mmCIF file of C-alpha atoms and ligand atoms in Angstrom:
data_model
loop_
_atom_site.group_PDB
_atom_site.id
_atom_site.type_symbol
_atom_site.label_atom_id
_atom_site.label_comp_id
_atom_site.label_asym_id
_atom_site.label_seq_id
_atom_site.Cartn_x
_atom_site.Cartn_y
_atom_site.Cartn_z
ATOM 1 C CA ALA Q 1327 68.668 107.589 62.840
ATOM 2 C CA LEU Q 1328 69.007 105.314 66.057
ATOM 3 C CA VAL Q 1329 72.293 104.815 67.514
ATOM 4 C CA HIS Q 1330 73.954 102.910 70.019
ATOM 5 C CA LEU Q 1331 77.514 103.866 71.323
ATOM 6 C CA ILE Q 1332 79.096 101.506 73.474
ATOM 7 C CA ALA Q 1333 80.712 102.568 76.771
ATOM 8 C CA ALA Q 1334 82.687 100.089 78.841
ATOM 9 C CA VAL Q 1335 85.805 100.928 80.546
ATOM 10 C CA ARG Q 1336 87.842 104.722 81.299
ATOM 11 C CA PRO Q 1337 89.864 104.521 77.920
ATOM 12 C CA ASN Q 1338 85.994 103.896 75.683
ATOM 13 C CA PHE Q 1339 84.452 107.363 77.623
ATOM 14 C CA MET Q 1340 87.074 109.513 75.863
ATOM 15 C CA LYS Q 1341 86.423 108.232 72.473
ATOM 16 C CA ILE Q 1342 82.640 108.506 72.252
ATOM 17 C CA ALA Q 1343 81.663 111.413 74.446
ATOM 18 C CA PRO Q 1344 83.173 113.942 71.801
ATOM 19 C CA LEU Q 1345 80.761 111.658 68.698
ATOM 20 C CA TRP Q 1346 78.357 111.418 71.943
ATOM 21 C CA HIS Q 1347 78.195 115.686 71.236
ATOM 22 C CA ALA Q 1348 78.918 115.862 67.143
ATOM 23 C CA LEU Q 1349 75.486 113.114 66.629
ATOM 24 C CA LYS Q 1350 73.337 115.286 69.156
ATOM 25 C CA ALA Q 1351 74.650 118.516 67.236
ATOM 26 C CA ALA Q 1352 73.878 116.815 64.240
ATOM 27 C CA GLY Q 1353 69.932 116.544 64.743
ATOM 28 C CA ASP Q 1354 69.669 113.932 62.520
ATOM 29 C CA PHE Q 1355 70.780 111.033 64.898
ATOM 30 C CA ARG Q 1356 69.702 109.758 68.151
ATOM 31 C CA PRO Q 1357 72.293 108.824 70.424
ATOM 32 C CA LEU Q 1358 72.243 105.988 73.384
ATOM 33 C CA ILE Q 1359 75.041 105.705 75.387
ATOM 34 C CA VAL Q 1360 74.641 101.522 76.553
ATOM 35 C CA HIS Q 1361 77.369 101.630 79.339
ATOM 36 C CA THR Q 1362 78.126 98.060 80.489
ATOM 37 C CA GLY Q 1363 79.733 98.202 83.445
ATOM 38 C CA GLN Q 1364 83.217 96.695 82.891
ATOM 39 C CA HIS Q 1365 84.778 99.350 84.762
ATOM 40 C CA TYR Q 1366 82.350 100.334 87.504
ATOM 41 C CA ASP Q 1367 84.013 102.675 90.385
ATOM 42 C CA ALA Q 1368 82.985 106.362 90.329
ATOM 43 C CA ALA Q 1369 87.119 107.144 89.659
ATOM 44 C CA MET Q 1370 86.796 104.727 86.867
ATOM 45 C CA SER Q 1371 83.668 105.799 85.097
ATOM 46 C CA ASP Q 1372 81.240 108.545 86.690
ATOM 47 C CA ASP Q 1373 83.469 111.276 86.975
ATOM 48 C CA ILE Q 1374 84.997 110.537 83.547
ATOM 49 C CA PHE Q 1375 81.185 110.685 82.101
ATOM 50 C CA ALA Q 1376 80.978 114.342 84.375
ATOM 51 C CA ASP Q 1377 84.517 115.924 82.711
ATOM 52 C CA LEU Q 1378 83.261 114.988 78.957
ATOM 53 C CA GLY Q 1379 80.065 116.438 79.512
ATOM 54 C CA LEU Q 1380 78.222 113.214 79.110
ATOM 55 C CA PRO Q 1381 74.572 112.608 80.578
ATOM 56 C CA ALA Q 1382 74.115 109.461 82.322
ATOM 57 C CA PRO Q 1383 74.179 106.290 80.774
ATOM 58 C CA ASP Q 1384 70.463 105.367 78.483
ATOM 59 C CA HIS Q 1385 70.746 101.739 79.604
ATOM 60 C CA HIS Q 1386 73.574 100.227 82.422
ATOM 61 C CA LEU Q 1387 73.929 96.246 81.434
ATOM 62 C CA GLY Q 1388 75.614 96.374 84.805
ATOM 63 C CA ILE Q 1389 78.608 93.473 83.982
ATOM 64 C CA GLY Q 1390 80.994 93.843 86.455
ATOM 65 C CA SER Q 1391 84.460 91.870 86.351
ATOM 66 C CA GLY Q 1392 84.982 88.163 85.879
ATOM 67 C CA THR Q 1393 87.118 85.890 83.690
ATOM 68 C CA HIS Q 1394 87.402 86.929 80.035
ATOM 69 C CA ALA Q 1395 85.086 84.634 78.947
ATOM 70 C CA GLU Q 1396 82.709 85.041 81.236
ATOM 71 C CA GLN Q 1397 82.235 89.383 81.636
ATOM 72 C CA THR Q 1398 82.722 88.631 77.243
ATOM 73 C CA GLY Q 1399 79.561 86.196 77.742
ATOM 74 C CA ARG Q 1400 77.829 88.308 79.830
ATOM 75 C CA VAL Q 1401 77.950 91.421 77.821
ATOM 76 C CA MET Q 1402 76.748 89.369 74.930
ATOM 77 C CA ILE Q 1403 73.438 88.320 76.484
ATOM 78 C CA ALA Q 1404 72.888 91.484 78.103
ATOM 79 C CA TYR Q 1405 73.303 93.464 75.472
ATOM 80 C CA GLU Q 1406 71.496 91.006 72.780
ATOM 81 C CA LYS Q 1407 68.559 91.318 75.045
ATOM 82 C CA LEU Q 1408 68.344 95.035 74.522
ATOM 83 C CA ALA Q 1409 69.477 95.259 71.072
ATOM 84 C CA MET Q 1410 66.350 93.063 69.990
ATOM 85 C CA GLU Q 1411 64.637 95.231 71.975
ATOM 86 C CA GLU Q 1412 65.227 98.760 70.331
ATOM 87 C CA ARG Q 1413 66.808 97.332 66.642
ATOM 88 C CA PRO Q 1414 69.200 100.745 66.894
ATOM 89 C CA ASP Q 1415 70.317 101.338 62.687
ATOM 90 C CA TRP Q 1416 74.052 101.569 63.786
ATOM 91 C CA LEU Q 1417 75.678 100.157 66.608
ATOM 92 C CA ILE Q 1418 79.191 102.196 67.409
ATOM 93 C CA VAL Q 1419 82.180 101.021 69.439
ATOM 94 C CA ALA Q 1420 85.135 101.854 70.458
ATOM 95 C CA GLY Q 1421 88.556 100.678 71.009
ATOM 96 C CA ASP Q 1422 89.840 96.819 71.548
ATOM 97 C CA VAL Q 1423 88.465 96.275 75.356
ATOM 98 C CA ASN Q 1424 86.028 92.945 76.133
ATOM 99 C CA SER Q 1425 83.538 95.122 75.774
ATOM 100 C CA THR Q 1426 83.822 96.070 72.186
ATOM 101 C CA ALA Q 1427 84.436 92.329 71.106
ATOM 102 C CA ALA Q 1428 81.436 90.717 72.374
ATOM 103 C CA THR Q 1429 78.984 93.349 71.431
ATOM 104 C CA SER Q 1430 80.392 93.338 68.251
ATOM 105 C CA MET Q 1431 79.269 89.302 68.119
ATOM 106 C CA ALA Q 1432 75.890 89.592 69.226
ATOM 107 C CA ALA Q 1433 74.873 92.643 67.062
ATOM 108 C CA GLY Q 1434 76.382 90.894 64.452
ATOM 109 C CA LYS Q 1435 74.528 87.689 64.200
ATOM 110 C CA LEU Q 1436 71.145 90.247 64.596
ATOM 111 C CA ARG Q 1437 72.078 91.995 61.137
ATOM 112 C CA ILE Q 1438 72.226 95.593 63.311
ATOM 113 C CA PRO Q 1439 75.147 97.094 61.126
ATOM 114 C CA ILE Q 1440 78.495 97.658 63.039
ATOM 115 C CA VAL Q 1441 80.358 100.812 63.049
ATOM 116 C CA HIS Q 1442 84.385 100.367 64.674
ATOM 117 C CA LEU Q 1443 86.060 103.423 65.779
ATOM 118 C CA GLU Q 1444 89.780 103.069 66.020
ATOM 119 C CA ALA Q 1445 89.792 100.267 63.920
ATOM 120 C CA GLY Q 1446 93.423 98.496 62.112
ATOM 121 C CA LEU Q 1447 95.518 98.853 64.802
ATOM 122 C CA ARG Q 1448 97.772 95.637 65.566
ATOM 123 C CA SER Q 1449 100.112 94.551 68.109
ATOM 124 C CA ARG Q 1450 101.146 91.300 66.535
ATOM 125 C CA ASP Q 1451 101.033 89.784 69.547
ATOM 126 C CA ARG Q 1452 98.824 87.568 70.273
ATOM 127 C CA ASP Q 1453 99.066 86.754 74.082
ATOM 128 C CA MET Q 1454 97.567 90.460 74.386
ATOM 129 C CA PRO Q 1455 93.680 89.962 75.082
ATOM 130 C CA GLU Q 1456 93.034 93.331 73.600
ATOM 131 C CA GLU Q 1457 94.799 91.782 70.450
ATOM 132 C CA LEU Q 1458 92.013 89.227 70.411
ATOM 133 C CA ASN Q 1459 88.998 91.986 70.844
ATOM 134 C CA ARG Q 1460 90.714 93.946 67.343
ATOM 135 C CA LEU Q 1461 90.384 91.261 65.166
ATOM 136 C CA VAL Q 1462 87.423 89.927 66.182
ATOM 137 C CA THR Q 1463 85.715 93.388 65.970
ATOM 138 C CA ASP Q 1464 87.217 94.730 62.749
ATOM 139 C CA VAL Q 1465 86.647 90.560 61.455
ATOM 140 C CA LEU Q 1466 82.588 91.907 62.403
ATOM 141 C CA ALA Q 1467 81.933 95.539 61.358
ATOM 142 C CA ASP Q 1468 80.601 96.740 58.747
ATOM 143 C CA VAL Q 1469 82.249 100.110 59.051
ATOM 144 C CA LEU Q 1470 85.887 100.851 60.364
ATOM 145 C CA TRP Q 1471 86.685 104.035 61.020
ATOM 146 C CA THR Q 1472 90.489 104.171 61.505
ATOM 147 C CA PRO Q 1473 92.875 106.833 62.980
ATOM 148 C CA SER Q 1474 96.019 106.370 60.550
ATOM 149 C CA PRO Q 1475 97.761 105.278 57.359
ATOM 150 C CA ASP Q 1476 98.638 102.341 59.378
ATOM 151 C CA ALA Q 1477 95.619 101.045 60.887
ATOM 152 C CA ASP Q 1478 93.871 101.511 56.449
ATOM 153 C CA ALA Q 1479 96.999 99.263 55.456
ATOM 154 C CA ASN Q 1480 96.702 96.632 58.612
ATOM 155 C CA LEU Q 1481 93.035 96.178 57.048
ATOM 156 C CA ARG Q 1482 93.834 95.862 53.452
ATOM 157 C CA ALA Q 1483 96.298 93.113 54.172
ATOM 158 C CA GLU Q 1484 93.760 91.478 56.089
ATOM 159 C CA GLY Q 1485 91.713 91.176 53.034
ATOM 160 C CA ILE Q 1486 88.381 94.043 54.078
ATOM 161 C CA PRO Q 1487 86.719 95.880 51.601
ATOM 162 C CA GLU Q 1488 88.012 99.211 50.609
ATOM 163 C CA GLU Q 1489 84.810 100.853 50.521
ATOM 164 C CA ARG Q 1490 84.321 99.881 54.118
ATOM 165 C CA ILE Q 1491 87.088 101.603 55.713
ATOM 166 C CA THR Q 1492 87.377 105.619 56.020
ATOM 167 C CA ARG Q 1493 89.879 107.245 57.462
ATOM 168 C CA VAL Q 1494 88.808 109.737 60.828
ATOM 169 C CA GLY Q 1495 91.941 110.650 62.663
ATOM 170 C CA ASN Q 1496 92.395 110.143 66.160
ATOM 171 C CA ILE Q 1497 89.372 110.835 68.529
ATOM 172 C CA MET Q 1498 90.742 111.323 71.387
ATOM 173 C CA MET Q 1499 92.656 114.740 70.505
ATOM 174 C CA ASP Q 1500 88.954 116.102 70.312
ATOM 175 C CA SER Q 1501 88.262 115.066 73.914
ATOM 176 C CA TYR Q 1502 91.333 117.030 74.644
ATOM 177 C CA GLU Q 1503 90.263 120.080 72.881
ATOM 178 C CA LEU Q 1504 86.300 119.661 74.203
ATOM 179 C CA VAL Q 1505 87.978 120.279 77.490
ATOM 180 C CA ARG Q 1506 91.246 121.703 77.168
ATOM 181 C CA PRO Q 1507 90.418 124.829 79.023
ATOM 182 C CA ALA Q 1508 89.607 123.148 82.374
ATOM 183 C CA ILE Q 1509 92.449 120.545 82.118
ATOM 184 C CA LEU Q 1510 95.508 123.877 81.554
ATOM 185 C CA ALA Q 1511 93.499 125.568 84.344
ATOM 186 C CA ASP Q 1512 93.106 122.536 86.982
ATOM 187 C CA GLY Q 1513 95.248 122.703 90.132
ATOM 188 C CA TYR Q 1514 96.168 118.700 90.466
ATOM 189 C CA PRO Q 1515 100.385 118.940 89.500
ATOM 190 C CA ALA Q 1516 100.076 122.303 92.486
ATOM 191 C CA GLU Q 1517 97.386 120.564 94.764
ATOM 192 C CA LEU Q 1518 100.398 117.983 94.788
ATOM 193 C CA GLY Q 1519 103.682 120.171 94.847
ATOM 194 C CA LEU Q 1520 104.646 119.116 91.468
ATOM 195 C CA ALA Q 1521 106.231 122.082 89.375
ATOM 196 C CA PRO Q 1522 105.429 122.233 85.863
ATOM 197 C CA GLY Q 1523 107.942 120.350 83.446
ATOM 198 C CA GLY Q 1524 109.254 118.938 86.567
ATOM 199 C CA TYR Q 1525 108.113 115.990 87.296
ATOM 200 C CA GLY Q 1526 107.168 112.404 85.455
ATOM 201 C CA VAL Q 1527 104.145 110.252 85.476
ATOM 202 C CA VAL Q 1528 103.701 106.488 85.467
ATOM 203 C CA THR Q 1529 100.482 104.349 84.675
ATOM 204 C CA LEU Q 1530 101.351 100.641 84.618
ATOM 205 C CA HIS Q 1531 98.158 98.136 83.856
ATOM 206 C CA ARG Q 1532 98.447 95.511 81.319
ATOM 207 C CA PRO Q 1533 98.326 91.977 82.637
ATOM 208 C CA SER Q 1534 102.174 91.500 81.260
ATOM 209 C CA ASN Q 1535 103.378 94.041 83.630
ATOM 210 C CA VAL Q 1536 101.700 93.736 87.050
ATOM 211 C CA ASP Q 1537 100.373 90.037 86.824
ATOM 212 C CA VAL Q 1538 103.343 88.611 86.994
ATOM 213 C CA SER Q 1539 105.215 89.159 90.437
ATOM 214 C CA GLU Q 1540 108.411 89.038 88.970
ATOM 215 C CA GLN Q 1541 107.825 91.879 86.532
ATOM 216 C CA LEU Q 1542 106.439 94.275 88.810
ATOM 217 C CA ASP Q 1543 109.236 93.759 90.672
ATOM 218 C CA ARG Q 1544 111.471 94.658 88.502
ATOM 219 C CA LEU Q 1545 110.018 97.617 87.128
ATOM 220 C CA SER Q 1546 109.210 98.910 90.485
ATOM 221 C CA GLU Q 1547 112.721 99.063 91.184
ATOM 222 C CA ALA Q 1548 113.265 100.805 88.104
ATOM 223 C CA LEU Q 1549 110.870 103.176 88.932
ATOM 224 C CA ILE Q 1550 112.517 103.665 92.166
ATOM 225 C CA ALA Q 1551 115.978 104.183 90.087
ATOM 226 C CA VAL Q 1552 114.334 107.154 87.818
ATOM 227 C CA GLN Q 1553 112.729 108.826 91.283
ATOM 228 C CA ALA Q 1554 116.489 109.500 92.618
ATOM 229 C CA HIS Q 1555 116.219 111.575 88.824
ATOM 230 C CA LEU Q 1556 112.974 113.288 88.692
ATOM 231 C CA PRO Q 1557 110.062 112.665 91.362
ATOM 232 C CA LEU Q 1558 106.816 110.697 90.146
ATOM 233 C CA VAL Q 1559 103.113 111.060 90.594
ATOM 234 C CA PHE Q 1560 101.866 107.042 90.008
ATOM 235 C CA PRO Q 1561 97.850 107.308 89.780
ATOM 236 C CA VAL Q 1562 97.303 103.502 90.278
ATOM 237 C CA HIS Q 1563 94.975 101.484 88.380
ATOM 238 C CA PRO Q 1564 92.795 99.269 90.577
ATOM 239 C CA ARG Q 1565 94.373 95.882 88.851
ATOM 240 C CA THR Q 1566 97.557 97.148 89.866
ATOM 241 C CA ARG Q 1567 96.479 98.013 93.387
ATOM 242 C CA GLN Q 1568 95.525 94.942 93.855
ATOM 243 C CA ARG Q 1569 98.853 93.403 91.934
ATOM 244 C CA LEU Q 1570 101.479 95.371 94.229
ATOM 245 C CA GLY Q 1571 99.772 94.755 97.705
ATOM 246 C CA ASP Q 1572 100.063 96.871 100.766
ATOM 247 C CA THR Q 1573 104.107 96.000 100.693
ATOM 248 C CA GLY Q 1574 104.775 96.792 97.330
ATOM 249 C CA ALA Q 1575 102.767 100.642 97.723
ATOM 250 C CA ALA Q 1576 104.396 100.793 100.940
ATOM 251 C CA ARG Q 1577 108.117 100.122 98.994
ATOM 252 C CA LEU Q 1578 107.578 102.440 96.144
ATOM 253 C CA GLU Q 1579 106.457 104.780 98.690
ATOM 254 C CA ALA Q 1580 109.162 104.497 101.257
ATOM 255 C CA ALA Q 1581 111.447 105.636 97.339
ATOM 256 C CA GLY Q 1582 109.427 108.967 97.744
ATOM 257 C CA ILE Q 1583 106.748 107.875 94.746
ATOM 258 C CA ARG Q 1584 103.860 109.581 94.866
ATOM 259 C CA LEU Q 1585 101.409 107.425 94.483
ATOM 260 C CA VAL Q 1586 97.254 108.628 94.291
ATOM 261 C CA GLY Q 1587 94.094 106.652 93.253
ATOM 262 C CA PRO Q 1588 93.263 106.803 89.594
ATOM 263 C CA ALA Q 1589 92.205 110.002 88.237
ATOM 264 C CA ALA Q 1590 89.722 111.605 86.531
ATOM 265 C CA TYR Q 1591 90.011 112.802 82.940
ATOM 266 C CA VAL Q 1592 91.018 116.135 83.710
ATOM 267 C CA ARG Q 1593 92.898 116.193 86.608
ATOM 268 C CA PHE Q 1594 94.624 113.227 85.176
ATOM 269 C CA MET Q 1595 95.401 115.357 81.573
ATOM 270 C CA SER Q 1596 96.103 118.464 83.802
ATOM 271 C CA LEU Q 1597 98.802 115.733 85.584
ATOM 272 C CA VAL Q 1598 100.383 114.829 81.967
ATOM 273 C CA ALA Q 1599 100.325 118.061 80.529
ATOM 274 C CA GLY Q 1600 102.901 119.408 83.136
ATOM 275 C CA ALA Q 1601 104.945 116.634 82.650
ATOM 276 C CA ALA Q 1602 108.498 116.273 81.944
ATOM 277 C CA ALA Q 1603 107.808 112.619 80.701
ATOM 278 C CA VAL Q 1604 105.833 110.048 81.103
ATOM 279 C CA ILE Q 1605 106.208 105.929 81.375
ATOM 280 C CA THR Q 1606 103.340 104.094 80.594
ATOM 281 C CA ASP Q 1607 101.993 100.620 79.023
ATOM 282 C CA SER Q 1608 98.195 102.446 77.874
ATOM 283 C CA GLY Q 1609 97.910 102.749 74.366
ATOM 284 C CA GLY Q 1610 95.647 106.239 74.880
ATOM 285 C CA ILE Q 1611 98.163 107.756 76.539
ATOM 286 C CA GLN Q 1612 101.302 107.058 73.940
ATOM 287 C CA GLU Q 1613 98.876 109.161 71.473
ATOM 288 C CA GLU Q 1614 98.344 111.815 74.004
ATOM 289 C CA THR Q 1615 102.213 112.307 74.792
ATOM 290 C CA THR Q 1616 102.753 112.629 70.839
ATOM 291 C CA TYR Q 1617 99.850 115.135 70.616
ATOM 292 C CA LEU Q 1618 101.201 117.547 73.333
ATOM 293 C CA GLY Q 1619 105.074 116.356 72.322
ATOM 294 C CA ILE Q 1620 106.240 115.096 75.795
ATOM 295 C CA PRO Q 1621 108.584 112.510 75.883
ATOM 296 C CA CYS Q 1622 107.052 108.787 76.272
ATOM 297 C CA LEU Q 1623 108.491 106.045 77.527
ATOM 298 C CA THR Q 1624 106.105 103.100 76.555
ATOM 299 C CA LEU Q 1625 106.925 100.200 78.773
ATOM 300 C CA ARG Q 1626 106.001 97.438 76.202
ATOM 301 C CA GLU Q 1627 107.797 94.998 73.815
ATOM 302 C CA ASN Q 1628 105.308 96.055 70.780
ATOM 303 C CA THR Q 1629 102.108 98.495 69.937
ATOM 304 C CA GLU Q 1630 99.526 98.935 68.210
ATOM 305 C CA ARG Q 1631 100.269 102.523 67.446
ATOM 306 C CA PRO Q 1632 103.455 102.863 65.877
ATOM 307 C CA ILE Q 1633 102.867 105.931 64.524
ATOM 308 C CA THR Q 1634 103.485 107.337 67.723
ATOM 309 C CA ILE Q 1635 106.936 106.236 67.774
ATOM 310 C CA THR Q 1636 107.616 106.338 63.627
ATOM 311 C CA GLU Q 1637 106.175 110.291 64.090
ATOM 312 C CA GLY Q 1638 106.030 110.656 67.375
ATOM 313 C CA THR Q 1639 107.712 110.807 71.283
ATOM 314 C CA ALA Q 1640 107.385 107.643 71.884
ATOM 315 C CA GLN Q 1641 109.982 104.705 72.165
ATOM 316 C CA LEU Q 1642 109.735 101.367 73.656
ATOM 317 C CA VAL Q 1643 111.334 100.721 76.448
ATOM 318 C CA ASN Q 1644 111.693 97.791 79.863
ATOM 319 C CA ALA Q 1645 112.803 97.542 82.899
ATOM 320 C CA GLY Q 1646 116.836 97.420 81.722
ATOM 321 C CA ASN Q 1647 116.956 100.485 80.156
ATOM 322 C CA LEU Q 1648 114.556 102.549 81.112
ATOM 323 C CA LEU Q 1649 116.553 105.114 83.506
ATOM 324 C CA GLU Q 1650 119.357 105.651 80.514
ATOM 325 C CA ARG Q 1651 116.329 106.086 77.827
ATOM 326 C CA LEU Q 1652 114.354 108.316 80.193
ATOM 327 C CA LEU Q 1653 117.848 110.733 80.912
ATOM 328 C CA SER Q 1654 118.258 111.107 77.348
ATOM 329 C CA ALA Q 1655 115.425 112.198 76.421
ATOM 330 C CA LEU Q 1656 114.937 114.593 79.250
ATOM 331 C CA ALA Q 1657 118.156 116.129 78.004
ATOM 332 C CA GLN Q 1658 116.766 115.717 74.116
ATOM 333 C CA PRO Q 1659 115.938 119.741 73.187
ATOM 334 C CA LYS Q 1660 112.337 120.244 72.631
ATOM 335 C CA GLN Q 1661 111.801 119.971 68.943
ATOM 336 C CA ASP Q 1662 108.797 121.223 67.152
ATOM 337 C CA ARG Q 1663 106.849 118.497 66.051
ATOM 338 C CA LYS Q 1664 104.053 117.706 63.772
ATOM 339 C CA ARG Q 1665 101.401 115.990 64.611
ATOM 340 C CA PRO Q 1666 100.010 113.172 62.978
ATOM 341 C CA ASP Q 1667 97.144 113.212 59.755
ATOM 342 C CA LEU Q 1668 94.189 114.351 60.649
ATOM 343 C CA TRP Q 1669 94.594 114.653 65.028
ATOM 344 C CA ASP Q 1670 92.781 117.450 64.677
ATOM 345 C CA GLY Q 1671 90.018 117.717 66.899
ATOM 346 C CA ARG Q 1672 87.490 117.490 64.102
ATOM 347 C CA THR Q 1673 87.949 113.859 63.963
ATOM 348 C CA ALA Q 1674 84.072 113.249 65.307
ATOM 349 C CA GLN Q 1675 82.546 115.548 62.839
ATOM 350 C CA ARG Q 1676 84.205 113.850 59.992
ATOM 351 C CA CYS Q 1677 82.332 110.109 61.537
ATOM 352 C CA VAL Q 1678 79.496 112.174 61.729
ATOM 353 C CA GLU Q 1679 79.659 112.852 58.062
ATOM 354 C CA ASP Q 1680 80.357 109.369 57.037
ATOM 355 C CA LEU Q 1681 77.709 107.616 58.948
ATOM 356 C CA ARG Q 1682 75.343 110.343 57.340
ATOM 357 C CA ARG Q 1683 76.637 109.433 53.885
ATOM 358 C CA ARG Q 1684 76.643 105.458 54.648
ATOM 359 C CA THR Q 1685 72.943 106.017 56.128
ATOM 360 C CA ALA Q 1686 71.757 107.056 53.342
ATOM 361 C CA ALA Q 1687 73.361 105.504 50.922
ATOM 362 C CA ARG Q 1688 71.212 102.024 53.061
ATOM 363 C CA GLY Q 1689 67.782 103.840 52.522
HETATM 364 C C1 LIG X 1929 90.382 96.766 80.586
HETATM 365 C C2 LIG X 1929 91.038 96.602 79.758
HETATM 366 C C3 LIG X 1929 92.158 96.902 78.684
HETATM 367 C C4 LIG X 1929 91.862 99.020 79.089
HETATM 368 C C5 LIG X 1929 91.895 98.884 80.222
HETATM 369 C C6 LIG X 1929 91.884 100.391 80.927
HETATM 370 C C7 LIG X 1929 89.901 94.116 78.903
HETATM 371 C C8 LIG X 1929 90.350 93.195 78.288
HETATM 372 N N1 LIG X 1929 90.644 95.228 79.314
HETATM 373 O O1 LIG X 1929 91.488 95.981 81.418
HETATM 374 O O2 LIG X 1929 92.296 97.295 77.593
HETATM 375 O O3 LIG X 1929 92.806 99.044 78.865
HETATM 376 O O4 LIG X 1929 90.730 98.397 81.226
HETATM 377 O O5 LIG X 1929 91.900 100.572 82.186
HETATM 378 O O6 LIG X 1929 88.678 94.861 78.287
HETATM 379 N N2 LIG X 1929 88.365 97.036 89.069
HETATM 380 C C9 LIG X 1929 87.948 97.984 90.144
HETATM 381 N N3 LIG X 1929 86.934 98.775 89.706
HETATM 382 C C10 LIG X 1929 86.548 99.050 88.038
HETATM 383 C C11 LIG X 1929 87.249 98.549 87.112
HETATM 384 C C12 LIG X 1929 87.808 97.267 87.895
HETATM 385 O O7 LIG X 1929 88.186 97.748 90.648
HETATM 386 O O8 LIG X 1929 85.836 99.726 88.052
HETATM 387 C C13 LIG X 1929 89.319 96.106 89.175
HETATM 388 C C14 LIG X 1929 88.662 94.814 89.079
HETATM 389 O O9 LIG X 1929 88.029 93.679 89.982
HETATM 390 C C15 LIG X 1929 89.706 93.873 88.633
HETATM 391 C C16 LIG X 1929 90.683 94.713 87.855
HETATM 392 O O10 LIG X 1929 89.977 96.105 88.445
HETATM 393 O O11 LIG X 1929 90.200 93.170 89.340
HETATM 394 C C17 LIG X 1929 90.654 94.881 86.567
HETATM 395 O O12 LIG X 1929 89.546 95.511 85.815
HETATM 396 P P1 LIG X 1929 89.268 94.380 84.719
HETATM 397 O O13 LIG X 1929 88.320 95.532 84.090
HETATM 398 O O14 LIG X 1929 89.575 93.190 84.540
HETATM 399 O O15 LIG X 1929 90.413 95.208 83.627
HETATM 400 P P2 LIG X 1929 91.380 96.486 82.763
HETATM 401 O O16 LIG X 1929 93.085 96.014 83.557
HETATM 402 O O17 LIG X 1929 90.633 97.198 83.871
#
């Protein structure tokens, strides 16, 4: 069966890599990678493909940046053309970005069956563009691969028929396991002069945190206060770098915070794996810290990944309570935590089995 795997932005690459490898190894599938080009810088794209052992994309749509409607529209137009030419047996989309919803809308009208990997997550916050992408994609998908029981429950509550839902687990953990030896051997923390367990990692890129300058200022102040207690390294997303400007970046650096460019997967995960704590507004990093048992201070008002709080190491924080919450998390003795069910590095295999069963059922 011919399968299109959509790659668009940095966090998608970690989700499709294990699946591409597993589909390739299975023998009965022909997986092709379609890169929409939503992320295009080498550090945001090519370097991560290389880290995860992915070949160059089979198709590159070259979409680039733009407003939400511009980006979504350009992906729909370009993907419709490709889908009409190649008529894949399955379209697999991951996550919640504009390309996820856009390719689903194009394929849905061509009646190409859609599989959504990481289905069912809900923040219930429609100010988040990703929440709208999740809702659109899940309503169009023929198959919904979920990471956790809360996701199954969300889909049932929205009336998605049971037979469309398969809980496969969290595929991000497969990526980590795929390259774990390289992550643990990577010398990036040492290169930066950071001692294992002696620093914190910061990432920020949500529009709600970085697009409003007062909020970005408040967060910068809070990070500077943390830096006085725990040295911080901050790989800065291109969006955040633009919003900080030279003045904002210089202010953080003057306080001693190490600003570095976006890191590829292995180097970034080597920073996380050695950290005492992580401060982030990312989706995937909430999950990776839960998997690794590292305290995660989630700088958001809500999360579509509640299991990282109920079963994991994360808590929701804001600029006002960040320092206090971080210090108390650091003071807690490290507990032996159970990882969430099916976050075990074998999700891609379960996806292949489910897809094989569903391909046979379609005849
Ligand atoms: C997108 C996703 C978000 C995801 C994030 C991961 C949507 C709605 N948002 O947000 O869910 O968490 O990716 O990073 O799909 N830029 C570069 N180089 C690049 C990519 C972007 O310089 O390779 C610049 C763009 O010009 C733009 C800014 O960074 O000004 C933001 O990029 P964009 O892709 O629009 O959104 P993200 O914030 O990355």
